[in-house]
Coordinates of C-alpha atoms in Angstrom, one line a residue:
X136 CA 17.9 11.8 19.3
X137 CA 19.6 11.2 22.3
X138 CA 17.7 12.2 25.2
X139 CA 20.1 14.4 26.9
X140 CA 20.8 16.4 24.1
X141 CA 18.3 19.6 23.5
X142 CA 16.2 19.8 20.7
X143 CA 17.1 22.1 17.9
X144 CA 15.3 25.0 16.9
X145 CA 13.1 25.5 14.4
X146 CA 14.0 26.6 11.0
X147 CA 13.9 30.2 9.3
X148 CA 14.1 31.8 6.2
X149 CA 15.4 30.2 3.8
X150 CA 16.6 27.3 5.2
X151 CA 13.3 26.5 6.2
X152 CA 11.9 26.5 2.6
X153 CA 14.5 24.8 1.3
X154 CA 14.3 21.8 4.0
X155 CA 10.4 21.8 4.2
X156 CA 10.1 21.2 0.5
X157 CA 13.5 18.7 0.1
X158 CA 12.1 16.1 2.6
X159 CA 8.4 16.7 1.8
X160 CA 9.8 15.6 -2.1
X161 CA 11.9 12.4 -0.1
X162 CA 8.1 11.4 0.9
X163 CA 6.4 12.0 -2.3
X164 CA 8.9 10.2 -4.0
X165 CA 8.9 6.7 -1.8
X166 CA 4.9 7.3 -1.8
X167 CA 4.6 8.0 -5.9
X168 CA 7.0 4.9 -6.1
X169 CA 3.8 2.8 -4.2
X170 CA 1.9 4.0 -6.9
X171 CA 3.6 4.4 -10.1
X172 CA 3.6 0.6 -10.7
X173 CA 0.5 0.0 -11.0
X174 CA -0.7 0.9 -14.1
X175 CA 2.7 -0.7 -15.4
X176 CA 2.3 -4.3 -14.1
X177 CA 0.6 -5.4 -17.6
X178 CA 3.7 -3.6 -19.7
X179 CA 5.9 -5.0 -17.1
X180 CA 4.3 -8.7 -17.4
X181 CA 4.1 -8.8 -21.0
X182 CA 8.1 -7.3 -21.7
X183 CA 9.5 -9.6 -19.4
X184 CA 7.7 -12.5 -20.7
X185 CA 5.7 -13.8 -17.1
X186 CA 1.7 -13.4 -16.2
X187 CA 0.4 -10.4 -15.1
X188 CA -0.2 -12.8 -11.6
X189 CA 3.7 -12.7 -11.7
X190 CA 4.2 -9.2 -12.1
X191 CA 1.7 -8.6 -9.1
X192 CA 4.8 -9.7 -7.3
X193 CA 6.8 -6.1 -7.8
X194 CA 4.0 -4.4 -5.9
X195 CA 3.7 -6.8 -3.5
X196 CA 7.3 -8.0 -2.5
X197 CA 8.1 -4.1 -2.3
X198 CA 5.5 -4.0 0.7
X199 CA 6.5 -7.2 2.3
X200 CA 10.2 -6.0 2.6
X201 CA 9.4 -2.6 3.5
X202 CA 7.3 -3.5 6.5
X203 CA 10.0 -5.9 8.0
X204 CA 12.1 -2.8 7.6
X205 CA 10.2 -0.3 9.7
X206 CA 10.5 -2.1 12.9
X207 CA 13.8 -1.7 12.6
X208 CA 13.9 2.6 12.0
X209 CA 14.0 3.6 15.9
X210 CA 16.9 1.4 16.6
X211 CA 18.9 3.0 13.3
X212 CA 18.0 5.6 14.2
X213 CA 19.9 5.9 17.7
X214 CA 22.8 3.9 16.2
X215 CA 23.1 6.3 12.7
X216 CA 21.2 9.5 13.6
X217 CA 17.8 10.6 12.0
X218 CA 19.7 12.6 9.2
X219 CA 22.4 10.5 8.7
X220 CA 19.7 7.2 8.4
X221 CA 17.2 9.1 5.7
X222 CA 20.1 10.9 3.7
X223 CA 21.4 7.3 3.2
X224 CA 18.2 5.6 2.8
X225 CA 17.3 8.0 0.0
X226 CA 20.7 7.3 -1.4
X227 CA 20.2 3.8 -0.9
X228 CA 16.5 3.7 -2.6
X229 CA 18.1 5.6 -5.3
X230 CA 20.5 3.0 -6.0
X231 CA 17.9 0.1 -5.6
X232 CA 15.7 2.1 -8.4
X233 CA 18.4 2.5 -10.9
X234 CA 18.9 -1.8 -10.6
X235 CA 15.2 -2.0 -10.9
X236 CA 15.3 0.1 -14.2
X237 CA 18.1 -2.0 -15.6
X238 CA 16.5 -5.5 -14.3
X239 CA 16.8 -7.5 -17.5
X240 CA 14.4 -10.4 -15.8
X241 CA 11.3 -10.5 -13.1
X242 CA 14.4 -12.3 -10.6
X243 CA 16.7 -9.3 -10.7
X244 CA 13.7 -6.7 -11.0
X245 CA 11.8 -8.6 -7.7
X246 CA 15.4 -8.8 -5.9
X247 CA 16.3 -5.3 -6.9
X248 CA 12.5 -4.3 -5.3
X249 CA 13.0 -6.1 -2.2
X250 CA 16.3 -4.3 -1.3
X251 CA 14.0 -1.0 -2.3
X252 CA 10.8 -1.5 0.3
X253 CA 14.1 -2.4 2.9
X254 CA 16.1 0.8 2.6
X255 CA 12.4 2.7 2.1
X256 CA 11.5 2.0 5.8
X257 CA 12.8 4.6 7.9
X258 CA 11.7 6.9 4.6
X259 CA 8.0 7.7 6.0
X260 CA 8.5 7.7 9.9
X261 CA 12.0 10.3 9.8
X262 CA 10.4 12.3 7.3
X263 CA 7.9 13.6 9.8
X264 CA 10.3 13.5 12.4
X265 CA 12.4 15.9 10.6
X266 CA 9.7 17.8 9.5
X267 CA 8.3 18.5 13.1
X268 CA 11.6 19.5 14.2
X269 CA 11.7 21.9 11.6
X270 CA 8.5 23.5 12.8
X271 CA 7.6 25.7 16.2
X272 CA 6.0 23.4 18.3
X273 CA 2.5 25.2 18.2
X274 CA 3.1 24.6 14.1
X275 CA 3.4 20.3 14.4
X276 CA -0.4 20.1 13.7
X277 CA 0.7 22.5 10.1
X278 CA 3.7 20.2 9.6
X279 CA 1.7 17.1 9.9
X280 CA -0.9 18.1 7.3
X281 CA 1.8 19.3 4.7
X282 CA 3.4 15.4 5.5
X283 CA -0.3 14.4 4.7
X284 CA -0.7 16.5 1.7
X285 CA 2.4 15.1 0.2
X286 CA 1.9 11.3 1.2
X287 CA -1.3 11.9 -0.6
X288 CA -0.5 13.8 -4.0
X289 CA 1.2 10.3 -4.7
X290 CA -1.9 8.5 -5.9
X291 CA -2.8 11.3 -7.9
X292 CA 0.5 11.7 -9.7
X293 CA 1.3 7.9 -9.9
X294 CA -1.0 6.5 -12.0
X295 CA -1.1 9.2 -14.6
X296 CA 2.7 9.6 -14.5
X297 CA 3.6 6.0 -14.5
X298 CA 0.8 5.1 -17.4
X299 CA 2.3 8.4 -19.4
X300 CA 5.9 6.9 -18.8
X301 CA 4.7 3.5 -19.9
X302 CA 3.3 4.6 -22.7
X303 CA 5.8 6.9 -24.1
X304 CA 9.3 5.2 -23.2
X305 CA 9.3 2.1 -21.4
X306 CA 8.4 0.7 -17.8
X307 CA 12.0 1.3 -17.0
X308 CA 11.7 5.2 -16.9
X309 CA 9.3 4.7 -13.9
X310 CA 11.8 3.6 -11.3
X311 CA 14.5 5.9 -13.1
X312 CA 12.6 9.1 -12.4
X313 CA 13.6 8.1 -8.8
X314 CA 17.5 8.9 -9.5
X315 CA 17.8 12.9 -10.3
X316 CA 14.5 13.0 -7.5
X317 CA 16.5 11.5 -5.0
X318 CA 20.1 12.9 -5.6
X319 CA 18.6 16.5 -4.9
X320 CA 16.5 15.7 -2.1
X321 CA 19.3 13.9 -0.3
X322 CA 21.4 16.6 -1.7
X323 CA 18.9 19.7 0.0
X324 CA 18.9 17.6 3.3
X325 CA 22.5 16.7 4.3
X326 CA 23.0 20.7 3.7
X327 CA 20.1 21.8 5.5
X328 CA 20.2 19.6 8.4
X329 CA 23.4 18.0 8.6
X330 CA 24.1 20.2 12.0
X331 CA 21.1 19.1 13.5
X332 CA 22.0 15.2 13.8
X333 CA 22.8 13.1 16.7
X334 CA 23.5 9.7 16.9
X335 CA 26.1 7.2 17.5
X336 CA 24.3 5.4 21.3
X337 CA 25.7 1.7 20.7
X338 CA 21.9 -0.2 21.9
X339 CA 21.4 -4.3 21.2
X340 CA 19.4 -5.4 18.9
X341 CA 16.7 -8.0 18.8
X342 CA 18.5 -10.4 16.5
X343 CA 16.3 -12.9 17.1
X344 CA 12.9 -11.3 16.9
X345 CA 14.1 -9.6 13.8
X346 CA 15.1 -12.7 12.1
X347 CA 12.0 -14.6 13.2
X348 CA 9.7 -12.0 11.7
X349 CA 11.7 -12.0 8.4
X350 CA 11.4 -15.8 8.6
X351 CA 7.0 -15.6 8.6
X352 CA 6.8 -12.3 6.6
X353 CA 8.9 -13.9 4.0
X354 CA 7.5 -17.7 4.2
X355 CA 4.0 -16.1 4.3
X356 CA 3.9 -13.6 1.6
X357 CA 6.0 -16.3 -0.6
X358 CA 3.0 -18.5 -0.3
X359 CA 0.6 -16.3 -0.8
X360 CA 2.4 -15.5 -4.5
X361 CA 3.1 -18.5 -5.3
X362 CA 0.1 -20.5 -3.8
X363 CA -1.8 -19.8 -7.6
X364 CA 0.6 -21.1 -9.6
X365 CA 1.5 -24.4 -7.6
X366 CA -2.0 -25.4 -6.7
X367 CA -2.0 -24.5 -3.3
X368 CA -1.7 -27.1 -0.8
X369 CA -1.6 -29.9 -3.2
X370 CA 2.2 -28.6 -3.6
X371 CA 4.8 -29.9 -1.0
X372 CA 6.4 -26.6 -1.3
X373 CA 3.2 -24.2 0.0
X374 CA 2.4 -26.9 2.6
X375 CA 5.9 -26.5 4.0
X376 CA 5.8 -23.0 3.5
X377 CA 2.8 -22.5 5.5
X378 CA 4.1 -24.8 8.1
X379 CA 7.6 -22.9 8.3
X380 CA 5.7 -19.2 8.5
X381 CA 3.4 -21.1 10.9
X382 CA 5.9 -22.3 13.1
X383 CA 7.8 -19.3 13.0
X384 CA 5.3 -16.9 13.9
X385 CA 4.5 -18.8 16.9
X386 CA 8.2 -18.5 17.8
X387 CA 8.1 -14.7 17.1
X388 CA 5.2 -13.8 19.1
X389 CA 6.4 -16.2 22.1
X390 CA 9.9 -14.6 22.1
X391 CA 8.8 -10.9 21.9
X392 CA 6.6 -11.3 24.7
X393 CA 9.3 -12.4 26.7
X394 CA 12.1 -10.9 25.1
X395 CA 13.6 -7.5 27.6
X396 CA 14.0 -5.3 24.3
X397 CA 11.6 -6.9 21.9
X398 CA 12.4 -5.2 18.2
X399 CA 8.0 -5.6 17.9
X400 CA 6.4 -4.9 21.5
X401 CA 3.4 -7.2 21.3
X402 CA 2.2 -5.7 24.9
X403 CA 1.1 -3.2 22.8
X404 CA -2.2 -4.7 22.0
X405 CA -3.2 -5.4 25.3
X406 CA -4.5 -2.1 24.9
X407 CA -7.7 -1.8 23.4
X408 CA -7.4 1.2 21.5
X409 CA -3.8 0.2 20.1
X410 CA -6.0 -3.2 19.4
X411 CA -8.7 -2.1 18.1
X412 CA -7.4 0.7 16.1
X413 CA -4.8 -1.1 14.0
X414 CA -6.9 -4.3 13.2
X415 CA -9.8 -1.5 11.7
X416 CA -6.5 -0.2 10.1
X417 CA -5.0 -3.0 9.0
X418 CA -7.6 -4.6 7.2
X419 CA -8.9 -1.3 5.6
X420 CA -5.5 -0.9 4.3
X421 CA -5.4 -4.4 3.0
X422 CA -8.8 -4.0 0.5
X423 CA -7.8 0.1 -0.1
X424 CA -4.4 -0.9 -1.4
X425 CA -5.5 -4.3 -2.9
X426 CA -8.0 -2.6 -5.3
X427 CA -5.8 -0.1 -6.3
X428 CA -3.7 -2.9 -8.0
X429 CA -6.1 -4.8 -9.7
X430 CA -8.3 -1.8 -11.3
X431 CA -6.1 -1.0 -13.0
X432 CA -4.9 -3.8 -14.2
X433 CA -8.6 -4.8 -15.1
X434 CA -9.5 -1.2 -17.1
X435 CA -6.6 -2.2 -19.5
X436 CA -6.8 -5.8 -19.8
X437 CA -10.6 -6.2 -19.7
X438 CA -11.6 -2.5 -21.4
X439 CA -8.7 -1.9 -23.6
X440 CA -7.4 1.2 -22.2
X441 CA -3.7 2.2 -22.8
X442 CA -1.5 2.7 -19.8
X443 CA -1.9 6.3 -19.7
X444 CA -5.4 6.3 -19.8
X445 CA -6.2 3.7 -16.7
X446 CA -3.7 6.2 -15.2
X447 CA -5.9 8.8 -15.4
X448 CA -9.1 7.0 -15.1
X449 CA -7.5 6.2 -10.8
X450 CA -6.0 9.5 -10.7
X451 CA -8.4 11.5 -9.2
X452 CA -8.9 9.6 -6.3
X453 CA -6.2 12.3 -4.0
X454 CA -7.8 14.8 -5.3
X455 CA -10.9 15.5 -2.6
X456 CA -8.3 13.6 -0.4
X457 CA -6.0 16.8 -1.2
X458 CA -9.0 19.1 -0.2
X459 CA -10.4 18.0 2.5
X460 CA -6.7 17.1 4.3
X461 CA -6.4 20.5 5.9
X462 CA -10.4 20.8 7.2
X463 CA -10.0 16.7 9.3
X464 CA -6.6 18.2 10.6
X465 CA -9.3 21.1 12.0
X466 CA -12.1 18.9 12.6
X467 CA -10.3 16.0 15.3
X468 CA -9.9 18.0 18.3
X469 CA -13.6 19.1 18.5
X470 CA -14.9 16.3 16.6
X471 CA -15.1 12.3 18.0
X472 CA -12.5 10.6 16.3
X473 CA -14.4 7.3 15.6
X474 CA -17.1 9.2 13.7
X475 CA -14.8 10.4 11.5
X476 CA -13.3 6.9 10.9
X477 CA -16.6 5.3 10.5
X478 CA -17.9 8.0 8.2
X479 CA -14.8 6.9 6.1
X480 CA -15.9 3.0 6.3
X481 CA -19.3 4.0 5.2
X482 CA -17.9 6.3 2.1
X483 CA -15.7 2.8 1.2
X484 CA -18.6 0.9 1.5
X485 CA -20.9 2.9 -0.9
X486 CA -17.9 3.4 -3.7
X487 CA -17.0 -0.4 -3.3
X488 CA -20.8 -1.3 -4.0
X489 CA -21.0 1.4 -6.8
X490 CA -18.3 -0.4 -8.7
X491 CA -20.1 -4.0 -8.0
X492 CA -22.3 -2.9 -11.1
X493 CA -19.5 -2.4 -13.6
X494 CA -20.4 -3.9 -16.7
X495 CA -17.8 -4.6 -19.8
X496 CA -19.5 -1.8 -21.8
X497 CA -18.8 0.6 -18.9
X498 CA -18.6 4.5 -20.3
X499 CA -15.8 6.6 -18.5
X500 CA -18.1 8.8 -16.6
X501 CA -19.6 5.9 -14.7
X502 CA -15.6 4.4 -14.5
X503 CA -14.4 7.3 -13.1
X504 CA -16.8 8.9 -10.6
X505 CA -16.6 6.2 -7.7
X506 CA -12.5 6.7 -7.6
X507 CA -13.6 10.6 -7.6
X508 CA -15.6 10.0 -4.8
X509 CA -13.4 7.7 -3.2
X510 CA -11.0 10.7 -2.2
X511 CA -13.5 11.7 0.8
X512 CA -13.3 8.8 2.6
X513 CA -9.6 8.2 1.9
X514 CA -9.6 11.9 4.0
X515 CA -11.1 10.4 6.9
X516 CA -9.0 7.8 7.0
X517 CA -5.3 7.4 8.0
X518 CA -5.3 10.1 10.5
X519 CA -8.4 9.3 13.1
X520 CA -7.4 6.0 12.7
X521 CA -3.6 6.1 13.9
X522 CA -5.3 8.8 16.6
X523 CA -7.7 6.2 18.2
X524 CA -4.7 3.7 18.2
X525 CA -2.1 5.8 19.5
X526 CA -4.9 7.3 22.0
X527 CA -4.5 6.6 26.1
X528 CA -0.8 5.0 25.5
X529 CA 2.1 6.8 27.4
X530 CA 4.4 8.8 25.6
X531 CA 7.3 6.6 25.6
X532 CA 5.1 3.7 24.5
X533 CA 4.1 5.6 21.5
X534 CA 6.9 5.3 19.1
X535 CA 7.0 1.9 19.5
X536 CA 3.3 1.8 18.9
X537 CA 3.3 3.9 16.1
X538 CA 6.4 1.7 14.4
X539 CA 4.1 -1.6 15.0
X540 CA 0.9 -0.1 13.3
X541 CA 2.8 1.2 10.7
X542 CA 4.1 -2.5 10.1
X543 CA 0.8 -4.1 10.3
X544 CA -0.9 -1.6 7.8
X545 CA 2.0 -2.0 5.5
X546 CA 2.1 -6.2 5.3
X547 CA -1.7 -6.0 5.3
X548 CA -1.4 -4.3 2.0
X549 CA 1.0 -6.7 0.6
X550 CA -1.2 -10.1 1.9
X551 CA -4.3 -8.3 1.1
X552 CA -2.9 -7.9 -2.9
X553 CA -2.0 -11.0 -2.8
X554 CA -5.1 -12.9 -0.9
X555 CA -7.4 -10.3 -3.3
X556 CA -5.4 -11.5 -6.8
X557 CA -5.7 -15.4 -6.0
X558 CA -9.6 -14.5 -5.3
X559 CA -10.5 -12.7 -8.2
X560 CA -8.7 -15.4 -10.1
X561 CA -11.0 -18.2 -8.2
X562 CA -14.4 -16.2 -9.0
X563 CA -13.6 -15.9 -13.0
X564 CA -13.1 -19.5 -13.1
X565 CA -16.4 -20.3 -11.3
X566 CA -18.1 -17.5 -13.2
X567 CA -16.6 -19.3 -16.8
X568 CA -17.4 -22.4 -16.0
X569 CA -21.2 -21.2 -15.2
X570 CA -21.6 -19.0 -18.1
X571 CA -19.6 -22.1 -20.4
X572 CA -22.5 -24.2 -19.1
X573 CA -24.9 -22.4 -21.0
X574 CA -22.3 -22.2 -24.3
X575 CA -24.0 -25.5 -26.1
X576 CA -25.6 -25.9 -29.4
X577 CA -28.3 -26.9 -27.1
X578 CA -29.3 -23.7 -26.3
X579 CA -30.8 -20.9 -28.2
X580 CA -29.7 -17.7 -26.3
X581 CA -25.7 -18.8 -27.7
X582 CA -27.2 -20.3 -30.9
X583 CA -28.6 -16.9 -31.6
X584 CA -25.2 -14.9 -30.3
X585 CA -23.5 -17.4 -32.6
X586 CA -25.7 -16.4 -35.6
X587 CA -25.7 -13.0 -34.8
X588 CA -21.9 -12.6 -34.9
X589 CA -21.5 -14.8 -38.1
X590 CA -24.2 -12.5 -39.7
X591 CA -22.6 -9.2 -38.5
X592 CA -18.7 -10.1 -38.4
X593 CA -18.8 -13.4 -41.6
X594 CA -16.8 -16.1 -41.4
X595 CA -17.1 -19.8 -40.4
X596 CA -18.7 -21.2 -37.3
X597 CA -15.5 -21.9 -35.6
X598 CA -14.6 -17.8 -35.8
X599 CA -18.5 -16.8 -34.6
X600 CA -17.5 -19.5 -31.7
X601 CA -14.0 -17.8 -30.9
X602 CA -15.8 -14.3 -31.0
X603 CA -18.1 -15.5 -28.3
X604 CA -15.8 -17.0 -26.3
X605 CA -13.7 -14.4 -26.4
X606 CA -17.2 -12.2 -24.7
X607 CA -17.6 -15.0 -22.4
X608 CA -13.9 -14.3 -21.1
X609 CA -14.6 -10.8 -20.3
X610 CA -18.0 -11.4 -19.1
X611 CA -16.3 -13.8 -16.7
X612 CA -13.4 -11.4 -15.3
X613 CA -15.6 -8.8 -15.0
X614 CA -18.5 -10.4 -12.8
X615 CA -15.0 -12.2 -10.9
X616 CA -13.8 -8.5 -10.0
X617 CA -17.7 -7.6 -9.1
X618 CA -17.7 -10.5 -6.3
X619 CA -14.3 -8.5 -4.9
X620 CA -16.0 -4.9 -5.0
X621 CA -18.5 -6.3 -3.4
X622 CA -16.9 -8.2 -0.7
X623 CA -14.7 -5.0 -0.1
X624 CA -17.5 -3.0 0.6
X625 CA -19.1 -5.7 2.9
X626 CA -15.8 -6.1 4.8
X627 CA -16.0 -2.1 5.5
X628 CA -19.3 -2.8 7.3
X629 CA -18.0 -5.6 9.0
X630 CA -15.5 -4.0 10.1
X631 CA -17.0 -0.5 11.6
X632 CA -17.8 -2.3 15.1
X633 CA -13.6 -2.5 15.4
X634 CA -13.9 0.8 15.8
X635 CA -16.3 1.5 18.6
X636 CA -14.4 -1.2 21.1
X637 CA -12.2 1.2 21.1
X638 CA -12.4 4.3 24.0
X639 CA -10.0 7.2 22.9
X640 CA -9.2 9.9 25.3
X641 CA -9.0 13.6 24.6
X642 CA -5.0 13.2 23.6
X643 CA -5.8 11.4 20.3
X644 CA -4.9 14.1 18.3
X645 CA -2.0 15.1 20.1
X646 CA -0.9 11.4 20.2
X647 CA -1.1 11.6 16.4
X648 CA 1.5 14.3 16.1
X649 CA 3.6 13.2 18.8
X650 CA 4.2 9.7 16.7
X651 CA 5.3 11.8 14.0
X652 CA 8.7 12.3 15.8
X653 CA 9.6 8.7 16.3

């Protein structure tokens, strides 16, 4: 908004209702999209013919491209206009979902994700721009915890949607849901607040930073995908890879720093909140959002659940997120905001070292309750966090800070997926080859298994021998994905100290809303 002009006045009656709920359903949709996939990356894999390492890559692209993006929202922003940028973003991700649908290949389906997370990045930041400006000023701290409410319903709804989708049509439907969602939302907010744009101040652009930090993001998350499948650094292609994103993120960070307009203001972190703050938030995002891929890819390959089902298994971890939304929106002003974010480290912690005892014969009860439970930290989470970070800065600093975190978190979660797969992969090799060194004739724990399972199931030798392999396989994956819940919940320890460098002032909360209307 240009600076001269007044803001607008909040919205009544009806038209209040109507634009409160259109862009609150813009948010839930980009957020459910996050989400949706997850339980569909097996389906996916297996109808497109390419490993379920492969199909990782629709989650994880998505992110990539969508956290290059958000840099990029203040200065479209002033060049398009807030309504003008989200109406045609939703339009945009509309269109990008409808390709994804009809992607007849992983090529056009990753391509047709990658041009999704891109038009998705003004989605989240404008949405809570447009809702605060919708709201009496004295009503921003109710208009940021409906935004919260509806950024977190996503994880409930997305698993169980996208697995019942999956299950019932076809992994298609999941990005098609997007199209009627989208038309009525852009629909409901070109006619609610199409008066209430501004726009159209002609400001440079950091051409140069932006295509730098496309260079790394791009050369670095390629890598990280690919590094599996092409045996890391003994491939030509990952070592030049690393040394391209290497080189070009030394470029990037020299170039911003000295760069008059920098399109990333590296200053930022200077700051010890701002630094503090968004490495805690940063990394937490990257093991939250990492194990929320590979569960659920884990309780249908490794236990045999049906889409719909491991849906509903990692549903119901919004649900005390839900609850408890509204009473930390009550509880920061009068409450230190780093307690609050360590008490959520400490909840991650204790639900990451509850699932290191999965076992393959794992009843639902046990499967489920640590994802329940998981909702009360995820409460304390986002919110303290981007208050501590955003905390002491001055008020023009903080969109740009708020835009930067916001990009950190976001490739976090999409290197994080990617570092987490590749490790998960590395410990079930170790943990076969240990277990396949006790798999001789030689010993009498697996000449007894054999005998048992030729006794119980008949057949020959070589089909008891298949059968136990077969156990050994799961065994294997499933003590791999134990070494990952356990490191997570280490890494939550490790990581509480980030958190207590940090020296926020009184404003945090108030810094928290403000970034809302950048």
């Amino acid at each position: 908004m240009n600076p001269s002009t007044p803001a607008p006045a909040p919205l009544t009656g009806a038209r209040f209702a109507i634009g409160t709920f259109a862009v609150a359903l813009a948010t839930f949709m980009n957020v459910l999209d996050s989400s949706i996939a997850n339980v569909a990356i097996p389906t996916i894999s297996g109808n497109l013919g390419v490993s379920v390492d492969e199909g990782t890559w629709v989650i994880t692209l998505f992110s990539a491209a969508n956290a290059v993006s958000i840099p990029l929202t203040g200065w479209l922003t002033q060049r398009v206009g807030q309504v003008k940028l989200f109406v045609a973003s939703i339009l945009l991700f509309v269109l990008s979902s409808w390709a994804c649908g009809l992607a007849p290949n992983l090529t056009v389906l990753l391509a047709a994700r990658v041009v999704q997370g891109i038009v998705a990045g003004p989605l989240v930041p404008l949405s809570q721009a447009l809702l605060l400006a919708s709201y009496p000023k004295e009503k921003s701290a109710s208009a940021l915890a409906l935004w919260a409410m509806t950024a977190t319903v996503g994880p409930i709804a997305g698993p169980a949607l996208g697995g019942w989708i999956t299950d019932r049509y076809s992994w298609s439907w999941i990005f098609y849901v997007n199209v009627p969602v989208g038309l009525f939302a852009a629909s409901a907010v070109w006619m609610v607040y199409r008066d209430r744009d501004t726009g159209g101040r002609k400001l440079p652009v950091d051409k140069v930073g932006l295509l730098s930090l496309i260079a790394w993001v791009a050369a670095l998350q390629i890598m990280l995908d690919k590094g599996k499948d092409l045996d890391w650094f003994h491939s030509p292609l990952i070592c030049a890879l690393a040394v391209f994103a290497l080189v070009s993120f030394v470029f990037f960070v020299i170039w911003e720093l000295t760069e008059d307009r920098p399109i990333v203001d590296l200053r930022l972190f200077l700051g010890l909140n701002f630094f503090g703050g968004t490495l805690a938030i940063s990394v937490a995002f990257a093991v939250f959002f990492s194990n929320l891929v590979i569960l659920p890819q884990w309780i249908q390959e490794g236990l045999g659940y049906p889409a719909l089902n491991a849906g509903l298994v990692t549903a119901p971890l919004g649900i005390f997120a839900v609850l408890l939304a509204p009473v930390v929106g009550k509880l920061m002003p009068r409450t230190d905001t780093r307690v609050l974010a360590t008490l959520a480290f400490v909840g991650f912690a204790g639900v990451f070292f509850m699932r290191s005892h999965y076992t393959t014969s794992i009843d639902p009860r046990t499967l489920i309750l640590p994802t329940l439970l998981q909702g009360i930290p995820t409460a304390l989470f986002l919110t303290p966090l981007t208050a501590i970070l955003l905390s002491g800065l001055p008020q023009d600093k903080i969109p740009a800070a708020a835009g930067l975190s916001n990009f950190a978190r976001t490739f976090a979660g999409a290197a994080g997926t990617s570092i987490v797969s590749n490790l998960w992969n590395d410990r079930t090799i170790l943990h076969h080859a240990q277990l396949a060194e006790q798999s001789s004739i030689g010993n009498p724990a697996f000449s007894m298994a054999v005998a048992q399972v030729r006794q119980t199931l008949g057949g020959g030798t070589s089909q008891a021998f298949a059968v136990v392999e077969s156990a050994l396989n799961a065994q294997a994956t499933m003590l791999g994905l134990n070494d990952i819940f356990w490191l997570s919940g280490v890494l939550f320890v490790v990581i509480v100290p980030l958190i207590w460098i940090t020296r926020p002032d009184g404003s945090a909360a108030a810094a928290a809303a403000g970034a809302g209307g950048h």
